[in-house]
Amino acid sequence: LAAFDNALPHLTKDQVETAASSFRRVLRRNGLFIASIRDYDDLIQRKPDFQGPSFFGQPGSRRIAHQIWDWIDADSYNVHQCISMQRESGWEILHFCSRYRCLLRAELSAALHSADFTDVEWLMPSTTGYYQPIVVAHAT
């Protein structure tokens, strides 16, 4: 079972605990849960206001994506996802907004332990090559 690309930071603390219990309930004994989240342990200290840009595609069909982060309080922010898409008729700009909460590794680890997962391990980008920390937990 997997939850990647920041699905979990949309949840409140109680919802994270409920989700961890739900993950455990659907996994067989010795099943594996993996997830990724941004490195909020670092981000909550720095509170960046911008991420990107990232470039995709070839001339004539390019996309440029970036994010603007509006910090609301100590551990939550609104993410403005801005995507510029090159079309034959010109450039189209898309905007999406969502609230995120800084889900720290210790909080997610505690929720997983509380839901009877064992061997909760964090794999960092420097080890995996993936752009976000990955948590791996085993169902007992």
PDB file of N, CA, C and O in Angstrom, residues 48-75:
ATOM      1  N   PRO A  48      10.034  28.483   3.300  1.00  0.00           N
ATOM      2  CA  PRO A  48      10.219  29.087   1.968  1.00  0.00           C
ATOM      3  C   PRO A  48       8.895  29.620   1.428  1.00  0.00           C
ATOM      4  O   PRO A  48       7.822  29.177   1.826  1.00  0.00           O
ATOM      5  N   ASP A  49       8.978  30.573   0.533  1.00  0.00           N
ATOM      6  CA  ASP A  49       7.752  31.121  -0.051  1.00  0.00           C
ATOM      7  C   ASP A  49       7.603  30.793  -1.537  1.00  0.00           C
ATOM      8  O   ASP A  49       6.657  31.227  -2.174  1.00  0.00           O
ATOM      9  N   PHE A  50       8.503  29.965  -2.057  1.00  0.00           N
ATOM     10  CA  PHE A  50       8.489  29.683  -3.489  1.00  0.00           C
ATOM     11  C   PHE A  50       9.172  28.352  -3.760  1.00  0.00           C
ATOM     12  O   PHE A  50      10.139  28.014  -3.095  1.00  0.00           O
ATOM     13  N   GLN A  51       8.642  27.581  -4.717  1.00  0.00           N
ATOM     14  CA  GLN A  51       9.312  26.371  -5.170  1.00  0.00           C
ATOM     15  C   GLN A  51       9.225  26.315  -6.693  1.00  0.00           C
ATOM     16  O   GLN A  51       8.184  26.559  -7.273  1.00  0.00           O
ATOM     17  N   GLY A  52      10.326  25.978  -7.307  1.00  0.00           N
ATOM     18  CA  GLY A  52      10.310  25.824  -8.752  1.00  0.00           C
ATOM     19  C   GLY A  52      11.235  26.815  -9.408  1.00  0.00           C
ATOM     20  O   GLY A  52      12.052  27.435  -8.741  1.00  0.00           O
ATOM     21  N   PRO A  53      11.157  27.008 -10.669  1.00  0.00           N
ATOM     22  CA  PRO A  53      10.254  26.322 -11.597  1.00  0.00           C
ATOM     23  C   PRO A  53      10.827  24.988 -12.084  1.00  0.00           C
ATOM     24  O   PRO A  53      12.017  24.739 -11.992  1.00  0.00           O
ATOM     25  N   SER A  54       9.927  24.162 -12.591  1.00  0.00           N
ATOM     26  CA  SER A  54      10.297  22.909 -13.250  1.00  0.00           C
ATOM     27  C   SER A  54       9.829  22.996 -14.697  1.00  0.00           C
ATOM     28  O   SER A  54       8.742  23.520 -14.970  1.00  0.00           O
ATOM     29  N   PHE A  55      10.658  22.503 -15.600  1.00  0.00           N
ATOM     30  CA  PHE A  55      10.362  22.595 -17.037  1.00  0.00           C
ATOM     31  C   PHE A  55      10.133  21.202 -17.606  1.00  0.00           C
ATOM     32  O   PHE A  55      10.871  20.268 -17.306  1.00  0.00           O
ATOM     33  N   PHE A  56       9.107  21.062 -18.475  1.00  0.00           N
ATOM     34  CA  PHE A  56       8.761  19.788 -19.085  1.00  0.00           C
ATOM     35  C   PHE A  56       8.473  20.002 -20.568  1.00  0.00           C
ATOM     36  O   PHE A  56       8.004  21.065 -20.963  1.00  0.00           O
ATOM     37  N   GLY A  57       8.680  18.970 -21.369  1.00  0.00           N
ATOM     38  CA  GLY A  57       8.296  19.005 -22.771  1.00  0.00           C
ATOM     39  C   GLY A  57       9.355  19.585 -23.685  1.00  0.00           C
ATOM     40  O   GLY A  57      10.478  19.885 -23.283  1.00  0.00           O
ATOM     41  N   GLN A  58       8.946  19.734 -24.922  1.00  0.00           N
ATOM     42  CA  GLN A  58       9.807  20.219 -25.989  1.00  0.00           C
ATOM     43  C   GLN A  58       9.252  21.536 -26.532  1.00  0.00           C
ATOM     44  O   GLN A  58       8.072  21.833 -26.343  1.00  0.00           O
ATOM     45  N   PRO A  59      10.069  22.335 -27.229  1.00  0.00           N
ATOM     46  CA  PRO A  59       9.547  23.572 -27.819  1.00  0.00           C
ATOM     47  C   PRO A  59       8.267  23.316 -28.610  1.00  0.00           C
ATOM     48  O   PRO A  59       8.171  22.351 -29.368  1.00  0.00           O
ATOM     49  N   GLY A  60       7.282  24.139 -28.350  1.00  0.00           N
ATOM     50  CA  GLY A  60       5.976  23.993 -28.987  1.00  0.00           C
ATOM     51  C   GLY A  60       4.955  23.331 -28.077  1.00  0.00           C
ATOM     52  O   GLY A  60       3.756  23.490 -28.276  1.00  0.00           O
ATOM     53  N   SER A  61       5.424  22.580 -27.101  1.00  0.00           N
ATOM     54  CA  SER A  61       4.500  21.913 -26.169  1.00  0.00           C
ATOM     55  C   SER A  61       5.090  21.881 -24.749  1.00  0.00           C
ATOM     56  O   SER A  61       4.989  20.890 -24.050  1.00  0.00           O
ATOM     57  N   ARG A  62       5.711  22.985 -24.372  1.00  0.00           N
ATOM     58  CA  ARG A  62       6.367  23.045 -23.056  1.00  0.00           C
ATOM     59  C   ARG A  62       5.367  23.340 -21.936  1.00  0.00           C
ATOM     60  O   ARG A  62       4.310  23.924 -22.160  1.00  0.00           O
ATOM     61  N   ARG A  63       5.763  22.917 -20.731  1.00  0.00           N
ATOM     62  CA  ARG A  63       5.042  23.258 -19.503  1.00  0.00           C
ATOM     63  C   ARG A  63       6.068  23.743 -18.482  1.00  0.00           C
ATOM     64  O   ARG A  63       7.154  23.195 -18.377  1.00  0.00           O
ATOM     65  N   ILE A  64       5.673  24.757 -17.761  1.00  0.00           N
ATOM     66  CA  ILE A  64       6.509  25.297 -16.682  1.00  0.00           C
ATOM     67  C   ILE A  64       5.634  25.304 -15.434  1.00  0.00           C
ATOM     68  O   ILE A  64       4.530  25.844 -15.448  1.00  0.00           O
ATOM     69  N   ALA A  65       6.133  24.693 -14.368  1.00  0.00           N
ATOM     70  CA  ALA A  65       5.367  24.635 -13.118  1.00  0.00           C
ATOM     71  C   ALA A  65       6.184  25.256 -11.986  1.00  0.00           C
ATOM     72  O   ALA A  65       7.392  25.048 -11.898  1.00  0.00           O
ATOM     73  N   HIS A  66       5.507  26.024 -11.151  1.00  0.00           N
ATOM     74  CA  HIS A  66       6.130  26.534  -9.935  1.00  0.00           C
ATOM     75  C   HIS A  66       5.056  26.674  -8.866  1.00  0.00           C
ATOM     76  O   HIS A  66       3.857  26.602  -9.159  1.00  0.00           O
ATOM     77  N   GLN A  67       5.499  26.839  -7.624  1.00  0.00           N
ATOM     78  CA  GLN A  67       4.575  26.986  -6.509  1.00  0.00           C
ATOM     79  C   GLN A  67       4.913  28.237  -5.703  1.00  0.00           C
ATOM     80  O   GLN A  67       6.086  28.572  -5.536  1.00  0.00           O
ATOM     81  N   ILE A  68       3.871  28.876  -5.204  1.00  0.00           N
ATOM     82  CA  ILE A  68       4.007  29.985  -4.261  1.00  0.00           C
ATOM     83  C   ILE A  68       3.386  29.502  -2.956  1.00  0.00           C
ATOM     84  O   ILE A  68       2.279  28.951  -2.955  1.00  0.00           O
ATOM     85  N   TRP A  69       4.114  29.671  -1.852  1.00  0.00           N
ATOM     86  CA  TRP A  69       3.649  29.196  -0.553  1.00  0.00           C
ATOM     87  C   TRP A  69       3.322  30.395   0.335  1.00  0.00           C
ATOM     88  O   TRP A  69       4.187  31.208   0.651  1.00  0.00           O
ATOM     89  N   ASP A  70       2.078  30.498   0.762  1.00  0.00           N
ATOM     90  CA  ASP A  70       1.638  31.535   1.700  1.00  0.00           C
ATOM     91  C   ASP A  70       1.480  30.878   3.065  1.00  0.00           C
ATOM     92  O   ASP A  70       0.532  30.109   3.296  1.00  0.00           O
ATOM     93  N   TRP A  71       2.405  31.177   3.979  1.00  0.00           N
ATOM     94  CA  TRP A  71       2.369  30.596   5.320  1.00  0.00           C
ATOM     95  C   TRP A  71       1.230  31.212   6.114  1.00  0.00           C
ATOM     96  O   TRP A  71       1.112  32.424   6.216  1.00  0.00           O
ATOM     97  N   ILE A  72       0.389  30.371   6.687  1.00  0.00           N
ATOM     98  CA  ILE A  72      -0.783  30.797   7.441  1.00  0.00           C
ATOM     99  C   ILE A  72      -0.453  30.902   8.924  1.00  0.00           C
ATOM    100  O   ILE A  72      -0.843  31.840   9.599  1.00  0.00           O
ATOM    101  N   ASP A  73       0.255  29.909   9.422  1.00  0.00           N
ATOM    102  CA  ASP A  73       0.681  29.908  10.820  1.00  0.00           C
ATOM    103  C   ASP A  73       1.971  29.094  10.915  1.00  0.00           C
ATOM    104  O   ASP A  73       2.624  28.858   9.901  1.00  0.00           O
ATOM    105  N   ALA A  74       2.303  28.662  12.110  1.00  0.00           N
ATOM    106  CA  ALA A  74       3.602  28.013  12.341  1.00  0.00           C
ATOM    107  C   ALA A  74       3.794  26.732  11.534  1.00  0.00           C
ATOM    108  O   ALA A  74       4.919  26.392  11.181  1.00  0.00           O
ATOM    109  N   ASP A  75       2.700  26.025  11.220  1.00  0.00           N
ATOM    110  CA  ASP A  75       2.891  24.737  10.550  1.00  0.00           C
ATOM    111  C   ASP A  75       1.928  24.469   9.393  1.00  0.00           C
ATOM    112  O   ASP A  75       1.738  23.331   8.991  1.00  0.00           O
TER     113      ASP A  75
END
